[in-house]
Coordinates of C-alpha atoms in Angstrom, one line a residue:
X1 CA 8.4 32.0 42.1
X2 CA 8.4 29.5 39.1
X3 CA 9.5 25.7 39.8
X4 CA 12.8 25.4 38.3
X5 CA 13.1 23.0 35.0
X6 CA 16.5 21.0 35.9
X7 CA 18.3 19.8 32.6
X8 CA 19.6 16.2 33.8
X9 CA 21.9 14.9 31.1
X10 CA 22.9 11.1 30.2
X11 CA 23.7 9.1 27.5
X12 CA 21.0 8.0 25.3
X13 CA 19.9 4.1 25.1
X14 CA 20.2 2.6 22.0
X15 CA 17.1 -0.3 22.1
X16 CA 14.4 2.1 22.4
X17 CA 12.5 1.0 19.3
X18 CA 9.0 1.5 19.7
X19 CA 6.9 -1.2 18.0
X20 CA 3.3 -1.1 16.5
X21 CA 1.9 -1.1 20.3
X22 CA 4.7 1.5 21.4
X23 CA 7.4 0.4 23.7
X24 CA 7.6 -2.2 25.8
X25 CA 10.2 -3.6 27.9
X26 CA 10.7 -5.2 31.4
X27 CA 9.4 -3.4 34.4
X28 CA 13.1 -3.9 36.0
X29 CA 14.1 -1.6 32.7
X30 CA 11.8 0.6 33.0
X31 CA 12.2 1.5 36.6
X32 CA 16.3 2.0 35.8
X33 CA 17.3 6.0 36.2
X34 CA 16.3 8.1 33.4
X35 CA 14.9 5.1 31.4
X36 CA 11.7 6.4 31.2
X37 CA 12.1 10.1 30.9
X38 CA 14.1 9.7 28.0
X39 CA 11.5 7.9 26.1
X40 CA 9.1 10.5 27.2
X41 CA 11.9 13.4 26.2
X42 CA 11.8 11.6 22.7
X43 CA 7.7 11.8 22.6
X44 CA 7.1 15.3 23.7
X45 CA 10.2 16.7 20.5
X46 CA 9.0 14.1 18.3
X47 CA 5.6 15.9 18.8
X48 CA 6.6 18.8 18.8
X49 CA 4.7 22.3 19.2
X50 CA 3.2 21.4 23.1
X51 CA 3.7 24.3 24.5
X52 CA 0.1 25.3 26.0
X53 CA -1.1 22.1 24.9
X54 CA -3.9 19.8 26.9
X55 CA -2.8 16.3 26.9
X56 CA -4.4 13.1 28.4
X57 CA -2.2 10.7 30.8
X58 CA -3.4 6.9 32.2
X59 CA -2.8 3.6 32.0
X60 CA -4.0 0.2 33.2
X61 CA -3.0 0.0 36.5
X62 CA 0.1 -2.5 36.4
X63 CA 2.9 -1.9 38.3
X64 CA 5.0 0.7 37.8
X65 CA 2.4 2.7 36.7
X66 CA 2.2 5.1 39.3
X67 CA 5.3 6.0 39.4
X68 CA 6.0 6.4 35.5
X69 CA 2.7 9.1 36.1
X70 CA 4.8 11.1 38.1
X71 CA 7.6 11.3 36.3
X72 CA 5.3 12.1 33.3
X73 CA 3.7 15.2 34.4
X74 CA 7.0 16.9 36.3
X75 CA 8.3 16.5 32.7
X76 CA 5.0 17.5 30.9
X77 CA 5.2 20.9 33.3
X78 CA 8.9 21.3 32.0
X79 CA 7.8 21.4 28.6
X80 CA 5.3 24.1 28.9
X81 CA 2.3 21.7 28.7
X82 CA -0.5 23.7 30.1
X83 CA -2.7 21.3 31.1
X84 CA -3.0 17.4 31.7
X85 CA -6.2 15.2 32.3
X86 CA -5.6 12.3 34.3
X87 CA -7.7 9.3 35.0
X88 CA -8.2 9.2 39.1
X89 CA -5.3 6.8 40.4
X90 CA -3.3 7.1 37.0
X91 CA -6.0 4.6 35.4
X92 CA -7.4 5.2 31.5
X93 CA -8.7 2.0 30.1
X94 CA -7.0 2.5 26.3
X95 CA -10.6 3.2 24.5
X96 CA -11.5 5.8 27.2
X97 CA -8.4 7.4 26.5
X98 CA -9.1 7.8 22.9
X99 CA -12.6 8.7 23.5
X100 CA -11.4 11.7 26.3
X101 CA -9.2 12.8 23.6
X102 CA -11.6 12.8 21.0
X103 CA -14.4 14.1 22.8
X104 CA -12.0 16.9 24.5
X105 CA -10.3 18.1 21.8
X106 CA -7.2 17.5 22.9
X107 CA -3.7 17.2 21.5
X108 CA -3.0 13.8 22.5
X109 CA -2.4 11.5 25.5
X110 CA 0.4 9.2 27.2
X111 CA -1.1 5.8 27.4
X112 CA 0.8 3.4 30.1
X113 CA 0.1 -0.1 29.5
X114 CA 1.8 -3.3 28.2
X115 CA -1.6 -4.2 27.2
X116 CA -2.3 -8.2 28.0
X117 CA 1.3 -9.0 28.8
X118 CA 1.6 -10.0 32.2
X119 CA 2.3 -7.1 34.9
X120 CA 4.3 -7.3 38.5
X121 CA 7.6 -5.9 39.8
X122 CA 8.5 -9.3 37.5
X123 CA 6.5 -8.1 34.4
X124 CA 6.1 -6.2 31.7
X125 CA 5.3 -2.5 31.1
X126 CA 5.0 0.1 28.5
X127 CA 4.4 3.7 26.7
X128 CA 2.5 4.7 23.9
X129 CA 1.7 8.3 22.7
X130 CA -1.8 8.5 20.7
X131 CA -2.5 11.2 18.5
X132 CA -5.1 14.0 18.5
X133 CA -7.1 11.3 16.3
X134 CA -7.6 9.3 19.6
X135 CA -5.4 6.6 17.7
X136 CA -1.9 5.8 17.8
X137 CA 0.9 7.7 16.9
X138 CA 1.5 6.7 13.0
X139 CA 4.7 5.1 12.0
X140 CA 6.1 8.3 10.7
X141 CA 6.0 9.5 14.1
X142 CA 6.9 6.5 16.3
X143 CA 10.1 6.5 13.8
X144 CA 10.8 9.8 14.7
X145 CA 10.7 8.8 18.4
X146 CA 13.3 5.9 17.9
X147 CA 15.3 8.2 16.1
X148 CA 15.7 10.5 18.6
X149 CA 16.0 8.3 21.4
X150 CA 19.1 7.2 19.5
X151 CA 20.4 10.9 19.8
X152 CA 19.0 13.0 22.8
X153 CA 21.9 13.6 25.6
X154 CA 19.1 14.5 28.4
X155 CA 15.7 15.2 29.4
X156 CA 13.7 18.3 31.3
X157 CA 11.7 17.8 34.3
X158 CA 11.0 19.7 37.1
X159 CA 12.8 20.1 40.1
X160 CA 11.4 17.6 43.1
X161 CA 10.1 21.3 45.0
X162 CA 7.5 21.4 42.6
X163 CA 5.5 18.3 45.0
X164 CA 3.6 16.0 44.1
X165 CA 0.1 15.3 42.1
X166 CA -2.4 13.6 44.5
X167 CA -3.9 10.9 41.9
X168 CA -6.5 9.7 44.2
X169 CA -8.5 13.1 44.4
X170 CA -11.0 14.6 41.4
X171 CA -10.5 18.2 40.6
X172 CA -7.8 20.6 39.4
X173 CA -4.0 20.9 40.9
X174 CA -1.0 22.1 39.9
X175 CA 2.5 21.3 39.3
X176 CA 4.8 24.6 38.4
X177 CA 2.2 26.2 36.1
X178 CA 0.9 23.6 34.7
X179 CA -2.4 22.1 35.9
X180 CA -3.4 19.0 36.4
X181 CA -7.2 17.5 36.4
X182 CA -8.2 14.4 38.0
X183 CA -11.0 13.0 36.0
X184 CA -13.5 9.8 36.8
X185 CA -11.9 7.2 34.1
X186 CA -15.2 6.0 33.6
X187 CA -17.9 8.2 33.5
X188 CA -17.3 9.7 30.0
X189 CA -17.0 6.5 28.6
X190 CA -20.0 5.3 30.2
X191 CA -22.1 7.8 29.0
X192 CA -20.7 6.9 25.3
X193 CA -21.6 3.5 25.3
X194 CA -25.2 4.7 26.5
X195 CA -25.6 6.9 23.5
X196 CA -24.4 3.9 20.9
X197 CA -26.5 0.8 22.5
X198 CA -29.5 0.2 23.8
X199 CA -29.9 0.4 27.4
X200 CA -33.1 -0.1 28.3
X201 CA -33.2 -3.0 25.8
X202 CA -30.4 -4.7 27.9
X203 CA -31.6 -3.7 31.0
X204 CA -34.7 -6.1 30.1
X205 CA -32.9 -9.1 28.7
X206 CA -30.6 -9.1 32.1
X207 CA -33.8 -9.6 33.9
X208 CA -34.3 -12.7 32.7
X209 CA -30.4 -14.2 31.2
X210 CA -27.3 -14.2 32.8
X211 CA -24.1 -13.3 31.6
X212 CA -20.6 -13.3 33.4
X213 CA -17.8 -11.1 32.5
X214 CA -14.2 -11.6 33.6
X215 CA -12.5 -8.7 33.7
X216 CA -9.1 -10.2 34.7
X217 CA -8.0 -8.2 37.9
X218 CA -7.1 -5.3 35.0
X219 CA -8.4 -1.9 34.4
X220 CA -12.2 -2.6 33.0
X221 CA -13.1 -3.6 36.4
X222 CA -14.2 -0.1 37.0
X223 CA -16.3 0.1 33.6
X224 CA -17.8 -3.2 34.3
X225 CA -18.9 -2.4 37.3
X226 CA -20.1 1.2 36.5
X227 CA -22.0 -0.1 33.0
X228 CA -22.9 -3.2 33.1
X229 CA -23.7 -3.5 37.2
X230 CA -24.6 -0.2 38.0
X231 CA -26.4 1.1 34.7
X232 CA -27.5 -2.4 33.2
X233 CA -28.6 -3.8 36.6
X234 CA -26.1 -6.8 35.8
X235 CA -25.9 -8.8 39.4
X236 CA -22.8 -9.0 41.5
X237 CA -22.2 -12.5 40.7
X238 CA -22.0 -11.4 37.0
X239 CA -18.6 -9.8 37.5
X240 CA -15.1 -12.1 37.4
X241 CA -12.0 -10.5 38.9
X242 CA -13.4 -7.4 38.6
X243 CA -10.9 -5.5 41.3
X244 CA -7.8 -4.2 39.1
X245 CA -4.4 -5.5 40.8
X246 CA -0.7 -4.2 39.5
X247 CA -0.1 -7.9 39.3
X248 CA -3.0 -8.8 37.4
X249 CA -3.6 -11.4 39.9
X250 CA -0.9 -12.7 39.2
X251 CA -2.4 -14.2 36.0
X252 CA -2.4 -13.5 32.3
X253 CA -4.8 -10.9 31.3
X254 CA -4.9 -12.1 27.6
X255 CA -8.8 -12.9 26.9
X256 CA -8.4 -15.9 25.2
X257 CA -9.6 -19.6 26.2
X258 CA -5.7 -20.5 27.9
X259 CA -5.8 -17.5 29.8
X260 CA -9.3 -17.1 30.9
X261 CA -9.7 -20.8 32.6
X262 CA -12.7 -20.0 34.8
X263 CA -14.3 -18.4 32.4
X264 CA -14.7 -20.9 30.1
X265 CA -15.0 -23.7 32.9
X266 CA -18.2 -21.5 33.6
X267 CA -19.3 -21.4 29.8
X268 CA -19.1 -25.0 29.7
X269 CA -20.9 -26.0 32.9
X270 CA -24.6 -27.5 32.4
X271 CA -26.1 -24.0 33.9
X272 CA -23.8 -22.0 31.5
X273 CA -25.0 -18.4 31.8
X274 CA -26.3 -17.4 27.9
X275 CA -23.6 -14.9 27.6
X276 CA -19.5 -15.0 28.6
X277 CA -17.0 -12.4 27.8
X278 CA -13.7 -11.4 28.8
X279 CA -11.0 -8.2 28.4
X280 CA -7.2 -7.8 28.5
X281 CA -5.4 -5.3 30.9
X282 CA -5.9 -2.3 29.4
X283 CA -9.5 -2.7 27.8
X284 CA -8.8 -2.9 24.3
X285 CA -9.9 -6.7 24.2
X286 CA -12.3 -8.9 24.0
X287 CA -13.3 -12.6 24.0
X288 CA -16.9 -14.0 23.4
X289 CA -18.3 -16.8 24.6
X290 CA -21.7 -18.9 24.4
X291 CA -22.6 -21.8 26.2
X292 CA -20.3 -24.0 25.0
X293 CA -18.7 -22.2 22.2
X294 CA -16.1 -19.9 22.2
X295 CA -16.2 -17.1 19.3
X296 CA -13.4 -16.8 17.2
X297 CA -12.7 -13.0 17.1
X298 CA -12.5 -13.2 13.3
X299 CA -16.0 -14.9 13.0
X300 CA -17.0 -12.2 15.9
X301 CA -16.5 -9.2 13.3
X302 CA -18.2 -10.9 11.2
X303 CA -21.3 -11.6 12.9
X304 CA -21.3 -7.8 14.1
X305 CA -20.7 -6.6 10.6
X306 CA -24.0 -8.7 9.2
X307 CA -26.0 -7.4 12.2
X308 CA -25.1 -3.5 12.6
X309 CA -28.5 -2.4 12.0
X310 CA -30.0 -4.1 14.8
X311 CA -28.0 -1.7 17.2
X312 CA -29.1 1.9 17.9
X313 CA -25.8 3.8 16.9
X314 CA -25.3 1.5 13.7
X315 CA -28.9 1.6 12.4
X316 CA -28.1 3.5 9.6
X317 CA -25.7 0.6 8.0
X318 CA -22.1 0.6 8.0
X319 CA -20.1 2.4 5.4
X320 CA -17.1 -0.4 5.3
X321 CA -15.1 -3.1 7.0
X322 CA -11.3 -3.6 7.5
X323 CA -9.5 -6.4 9.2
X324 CA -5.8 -7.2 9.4
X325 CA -4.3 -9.5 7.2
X326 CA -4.0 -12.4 9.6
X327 CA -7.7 -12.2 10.8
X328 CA -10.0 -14.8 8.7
X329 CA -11.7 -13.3 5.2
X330 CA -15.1 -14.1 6.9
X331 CA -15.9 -10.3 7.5
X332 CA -15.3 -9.9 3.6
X333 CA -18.0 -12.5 2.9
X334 CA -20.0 -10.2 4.7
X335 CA -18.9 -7.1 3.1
X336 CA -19.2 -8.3 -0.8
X337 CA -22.6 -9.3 0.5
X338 CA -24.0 -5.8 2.0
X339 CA -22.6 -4.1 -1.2
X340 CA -20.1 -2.2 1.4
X341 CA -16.0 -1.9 1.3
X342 CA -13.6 -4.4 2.8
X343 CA -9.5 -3.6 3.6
X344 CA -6.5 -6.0 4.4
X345 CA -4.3 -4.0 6.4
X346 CA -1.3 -5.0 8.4
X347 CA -1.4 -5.8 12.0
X348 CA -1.7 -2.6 14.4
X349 CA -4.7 -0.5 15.6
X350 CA -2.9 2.6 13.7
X351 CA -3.4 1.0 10.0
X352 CA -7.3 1.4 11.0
X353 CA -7.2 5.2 11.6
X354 CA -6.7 6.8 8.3
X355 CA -9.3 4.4 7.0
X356 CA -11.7 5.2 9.9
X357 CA -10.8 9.3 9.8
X358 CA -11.9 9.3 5.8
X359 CA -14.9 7.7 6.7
X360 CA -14.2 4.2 4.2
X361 CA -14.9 2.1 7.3
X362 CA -17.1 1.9 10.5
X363 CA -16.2 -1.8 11.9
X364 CA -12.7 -2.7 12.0
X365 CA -10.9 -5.9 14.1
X366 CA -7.9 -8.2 14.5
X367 CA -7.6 -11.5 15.2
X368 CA -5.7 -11.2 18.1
X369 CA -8.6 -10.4 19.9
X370 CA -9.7 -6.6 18.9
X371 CA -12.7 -5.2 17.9
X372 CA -13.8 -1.5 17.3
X373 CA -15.6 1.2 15.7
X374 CA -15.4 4.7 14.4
X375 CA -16.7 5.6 18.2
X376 CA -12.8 5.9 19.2
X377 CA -9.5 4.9 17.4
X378 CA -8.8 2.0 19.1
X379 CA -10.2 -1.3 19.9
X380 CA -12.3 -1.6 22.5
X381 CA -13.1 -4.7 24.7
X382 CA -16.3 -3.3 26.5
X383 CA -17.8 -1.8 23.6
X384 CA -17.9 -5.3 21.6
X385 CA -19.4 -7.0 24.7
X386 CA -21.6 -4.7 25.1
X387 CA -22.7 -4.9 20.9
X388 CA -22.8 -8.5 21.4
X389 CA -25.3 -8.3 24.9
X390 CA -27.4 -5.7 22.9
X391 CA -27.3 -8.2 19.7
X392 CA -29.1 -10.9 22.1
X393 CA -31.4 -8.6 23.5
X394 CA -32.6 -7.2 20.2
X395 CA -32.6 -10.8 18.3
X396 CA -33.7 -13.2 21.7
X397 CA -31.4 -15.6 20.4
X398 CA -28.4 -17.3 21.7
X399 CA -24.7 -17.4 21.2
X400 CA -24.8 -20.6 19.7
X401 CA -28.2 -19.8 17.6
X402 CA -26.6 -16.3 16.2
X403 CA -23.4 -18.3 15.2
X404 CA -25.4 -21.1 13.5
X405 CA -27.5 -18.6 11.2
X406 CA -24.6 -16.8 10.6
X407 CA -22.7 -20.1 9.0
X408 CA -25.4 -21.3 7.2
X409 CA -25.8 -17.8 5.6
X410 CA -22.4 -16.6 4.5
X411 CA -20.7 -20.1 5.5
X412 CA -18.0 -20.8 7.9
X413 CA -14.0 -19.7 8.0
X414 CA -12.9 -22.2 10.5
X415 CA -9.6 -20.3 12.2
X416 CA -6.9 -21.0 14.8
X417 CA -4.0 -19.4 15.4
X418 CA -0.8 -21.4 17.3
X419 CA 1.6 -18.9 18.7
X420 CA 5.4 -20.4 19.8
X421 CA 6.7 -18.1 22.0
X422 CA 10.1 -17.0 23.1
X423 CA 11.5 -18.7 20.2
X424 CA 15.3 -18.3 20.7
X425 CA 15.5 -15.0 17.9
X426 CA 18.1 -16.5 15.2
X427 CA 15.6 -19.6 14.6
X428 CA 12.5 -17.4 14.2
X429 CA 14.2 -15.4 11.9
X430 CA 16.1 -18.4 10.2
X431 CA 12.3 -19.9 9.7
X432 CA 10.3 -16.6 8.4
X433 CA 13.5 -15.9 6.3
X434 CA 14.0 -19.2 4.8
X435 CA 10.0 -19.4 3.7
X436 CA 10.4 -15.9 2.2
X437 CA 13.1 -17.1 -0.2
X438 CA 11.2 -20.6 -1.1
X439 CA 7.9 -18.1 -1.8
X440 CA 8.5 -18.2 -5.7
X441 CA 8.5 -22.1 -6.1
X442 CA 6.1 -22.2 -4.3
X443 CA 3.8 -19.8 -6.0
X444 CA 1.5 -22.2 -7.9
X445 CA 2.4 -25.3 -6.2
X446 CA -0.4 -28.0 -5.9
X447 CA -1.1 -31.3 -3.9
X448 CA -3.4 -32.7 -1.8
X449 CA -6.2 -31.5 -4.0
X450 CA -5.0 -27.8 -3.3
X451 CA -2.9 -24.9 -5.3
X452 CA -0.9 -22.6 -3.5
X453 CA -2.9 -19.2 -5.6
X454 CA -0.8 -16.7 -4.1
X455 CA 2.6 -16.8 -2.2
X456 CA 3.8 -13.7 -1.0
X457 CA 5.4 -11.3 1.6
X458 CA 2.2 -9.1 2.8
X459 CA 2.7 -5.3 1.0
X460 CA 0.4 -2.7 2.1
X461 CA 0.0 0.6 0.2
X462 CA -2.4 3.1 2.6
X463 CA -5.6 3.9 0.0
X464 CA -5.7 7.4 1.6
X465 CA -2.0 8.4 1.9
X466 CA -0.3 6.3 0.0
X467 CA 2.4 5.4 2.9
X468 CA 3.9 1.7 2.2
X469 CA 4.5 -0.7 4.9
X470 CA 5.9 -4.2 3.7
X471 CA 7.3 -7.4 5.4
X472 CA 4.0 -7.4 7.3
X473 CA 3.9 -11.6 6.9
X474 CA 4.0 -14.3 4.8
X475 CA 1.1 -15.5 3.2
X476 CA 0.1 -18.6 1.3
X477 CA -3.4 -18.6 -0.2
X478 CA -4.9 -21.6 -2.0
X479 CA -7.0 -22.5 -4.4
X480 CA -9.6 -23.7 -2.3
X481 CA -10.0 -20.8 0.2
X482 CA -7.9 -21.8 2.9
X483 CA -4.9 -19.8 3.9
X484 CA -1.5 -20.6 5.7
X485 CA -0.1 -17.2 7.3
X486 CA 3.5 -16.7 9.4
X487 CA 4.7 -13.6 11.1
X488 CA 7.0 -12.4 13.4
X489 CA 4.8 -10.5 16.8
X490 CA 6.1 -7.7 18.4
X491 CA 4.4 -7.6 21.1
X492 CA 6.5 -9.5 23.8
X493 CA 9.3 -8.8 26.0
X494 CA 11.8 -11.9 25.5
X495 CA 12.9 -13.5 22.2
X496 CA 10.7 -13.7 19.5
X497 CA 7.2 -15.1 19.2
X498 CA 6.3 -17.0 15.8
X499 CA 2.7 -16.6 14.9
X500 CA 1.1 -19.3 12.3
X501 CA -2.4 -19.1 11.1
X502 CA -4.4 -21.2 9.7
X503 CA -8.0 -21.1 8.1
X504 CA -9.9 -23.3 6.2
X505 CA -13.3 -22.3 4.5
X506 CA -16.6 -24.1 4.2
X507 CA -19.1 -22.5 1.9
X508 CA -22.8 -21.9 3.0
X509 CA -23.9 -24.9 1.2
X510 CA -21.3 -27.4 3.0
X511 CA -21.3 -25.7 6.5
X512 CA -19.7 -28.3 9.2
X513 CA -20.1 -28.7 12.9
X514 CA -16.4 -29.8 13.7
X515 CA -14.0 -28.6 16.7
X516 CA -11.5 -26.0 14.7
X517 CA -8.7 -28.5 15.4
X518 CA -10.3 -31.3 14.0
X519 CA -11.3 -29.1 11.2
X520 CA -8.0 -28.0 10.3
X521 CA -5.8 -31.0 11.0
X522 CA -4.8 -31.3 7.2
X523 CA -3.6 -27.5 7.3
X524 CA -1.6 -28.1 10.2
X525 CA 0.4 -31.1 9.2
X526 CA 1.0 -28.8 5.5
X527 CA 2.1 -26.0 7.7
X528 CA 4.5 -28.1 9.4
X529 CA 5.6 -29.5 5.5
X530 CA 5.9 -26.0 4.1
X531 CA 7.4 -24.5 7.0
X532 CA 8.7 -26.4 9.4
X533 CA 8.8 -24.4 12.4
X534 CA 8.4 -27.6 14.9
X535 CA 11.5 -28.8 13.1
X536 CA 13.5 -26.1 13.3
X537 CA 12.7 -24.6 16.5
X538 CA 12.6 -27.8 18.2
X539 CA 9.0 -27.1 19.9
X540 CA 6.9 -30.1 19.8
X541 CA 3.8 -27.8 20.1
X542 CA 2.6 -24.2 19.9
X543 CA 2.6 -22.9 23.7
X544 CA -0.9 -21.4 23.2
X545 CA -3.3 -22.3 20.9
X546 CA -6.4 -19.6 20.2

């Protein structure tokens, strides 16, 4: 006898807007009745046509998470889905989620992750649909979602008689006729990374250097332990918070030098192991460190661009390179220099995947921390770590050594980006608002030996479907290279975070050794001229500076 589908009706919530990393709200709002499903209820009839369809369902572990996977699939088996793969105990790092998608065939996955905000009954948590592609749903798509989220007057979902999905146990169940299949979360992503690097290669250089890897109690625990332990030979004492937690530890899993304090406490010891990285709670992040030196993740691309054909899966040369807009133009140096493309896009994974589907591009990053490739369409945390262990093993130099060549060849973008978060949401928008109206005096302004070349609201017009996307950030380029960039981030839960940027270049001839502070102290105080978010916010400092 079939399970029956039980219509439960309710009015629909009106601040369901999906941003570029899907939505994301407060646990506490997540977890209040029907919440949830009718996001979900908006996914599956914004997709559309899922009936007999194979989908993909995990997440990073945070709280919340296995409960939201429940709800998921008694809803997925109302919509005549026929079959879900789910990663064992509800966990899909984000790029092994694109990569079972892409490598299955399937029509798409439910991703469950508030990526590196903080987690907890206290903390954050979120949804994201990704598309047959691997990559996040496009804007077209996530507006269509919003819009009927504004609309829908219930949800479907199976009646509680259907039971329950054991998460913990590999193989096939089933829930009404649906079926359900419990997959290792790691294994298939493993064996990826095995087919793009060099294994045996790194195997070697572990023998004799050290590395350390904080994983940050979040979901690449499992593929640390799996690759770079189990496959790699990596010792135990290599591995940094490597058992996921729904709290995260209670910490931050943002991979950047505020968040990751041991970490780079470690790096900067006088026995500094020759390699340290670091990922965010789903996966999709990644810092680098040397003895040291922490890599900016705009200089990161960079370096990875200029040495693709060192690694096994890139040895044929890249076809192109695309950043967003806020990253540093170092990876363009690189790109005018190998003869290949470069793209500006705005901020968001998604911008990336028609350029990486048409094959313009291979390497693509953000300066918020995310690298990736055309292996998957998404960033992916473990994969640059791993480029950057096989790039020591195949070069036998060091962080610091790779970083100096890579200056004195192609010269160096110093970079730092000062986020002020939870800015009360009037004054953000009072200070991004105001600078827009000032941008046409100060198109062609000069002083301090610099002109202000270009002043303008970022406009991107996709080179393969023409879609437009504008208001991505204000941007003030001068004369002398450097650049001054403000946007709005949507990626928080409370108020509004203010995002300024600031890079400074150094051509190969007049490379500097300076800390990136010191380095840009004279674009700081002209930020604070121009724009005057200390003033107006009343902040005396950026709460983290990266």
């Amino acid at each position: 006898m079939a399970t029956p589908v039980q219509r439960i009706n309710c009015p629909p919530f009106t601040d369901q807007r999906p941003g570029t990393s899907g939505l994301r709200k407060k646990v506490t709002r997540f977890a209040e009745p029907h919440y949830l499903a009718m996001f979900v209820q908006a996914i599956f009839d914004a997709v559309g046509d899922l009936k007999g369809a194979t989908i993909a369902l995990g997440g990073d572990g945070r709280y919340y998470n296995r409960e939201a996977s429940a709800i998921i699939l008694r809803m997925a088996a109302a919509h005549g889905i026929a079959k879900v793969l789910v990663g064992k105990g509800g966990i899909l790092s984000t790029p092994a989620a694109s990569n079972l998608i892409r490598q299955r065939g399937l029509k798409g996955g439910i991703i469950l992750s508030a990526s590196h905000n903080p987690g907890g009954p206290d903390g954050d948590f979120g949804i994201k649909y990704n598309a047959t592609n691997g990559g996040p749903a496009p804007e077209s798509l996530t507006e269509a979602m919003f819009k009927l989220s504004q609309t829908l007057t219930g949800y479907d979902i199976l009646d509680d008689s259907a039971g329950k999905i054991d998460l913990d146990r590999i193989g096939t169940q089933q829930l009404g006729g649906m079926s359900v299949e419990i997959v290792d979360p790691v294994a298939d992503y493993a064996d990826l990374m095995e087919r793009l690097f060099d294994f045996d290669r790194m195997r070697n250089w572990l023998k004799g250097n050290r590395m350390l890897f904080d994983a940050m109690h979040a979901v690449t625990g499992p593929y640390a332990e799996e690759i770079l332990a189990k496959r790699l030979g990596a010792s135990a004492q290599s591995l940094l918070n490597f058992v996921p937690k729904t709290d995260f530890g209670n910490h931050h899993p943002d991979p950047n030098p505020a968040h990751a304090e041991e970490l780079m406490a470690r790096m900067w010891a006088a026995d500094a192991p020759a390699l340290g990285a670091a990922s965010d709670g789903d996966g999709d992040r990644n810092m680098i460190v040397g003895a040291k030196l922490a890599i900016s993740p705009s200089d990161s691309l960079a370096v990875l661009a200029a040495n693709a054909t060192l690694i096994p899966g890139y040895a044929k040369g890249i076809k192109g390179v695309a950043r967003s807009m806020p990253t540093s133009r170092a990876a363009d140096v690189v790109a005018a220099e190998l003869g290949i493309e470069s793209f500006e896009t705005p901020t968001g994974w998604k911008f990336f995947g028609n350029l990486l589907d048409a094959g313009r591009v291979t390497l693509c990053g953000e300066e918020s921390y995310g690298t990736g490739s055309d292996h998957v369409r998404e960033k992916d945390g473990l994969w640059a770590v791993l480029f950057w262990l096989d790039l020591l093993a195949a070069t036998g130099k060091s962080v610091p050594a790779i970083m100096d060549a890579h200056w004195r060849r192609f010269g160096r973008h110093y970079y730092s980006r000062h986020d002020y978060e939870a800015v009360d949401s009037d004054r953000a928008n009072e200070i991004v608002n105001t600078l827009r109206q000032r941008l046409p005096d100060l198109q062609g302004r000069a002083g301090n030996g610099r002109r202000i070349e270009l002043a303008d609201d970022f406009r991107y017009q996709d080179p393969i479907d023409g879609s437009i996307s504008e208001h991505q950030g204000v941007r003030l380029v001068f004369s002398d290279g450097g650049r001054l960039v403000l946007r709005l981030s949507g990626t928080g839960t409370e108020g509004a975070t203010l995002r300024l940027y600031l890079e400074r270049f150094e051509p190969k001839t007049g490379v500097l050794d300076l800390e990136p502070q010191v380095a840009l102290a004279d674009f700081i105080n002209l930020a604070e001229e121009l724009i005057g978010i200390k003033r107006v916010s009343g902040r005396a400092q950026p709460d983290v500076v990266t």
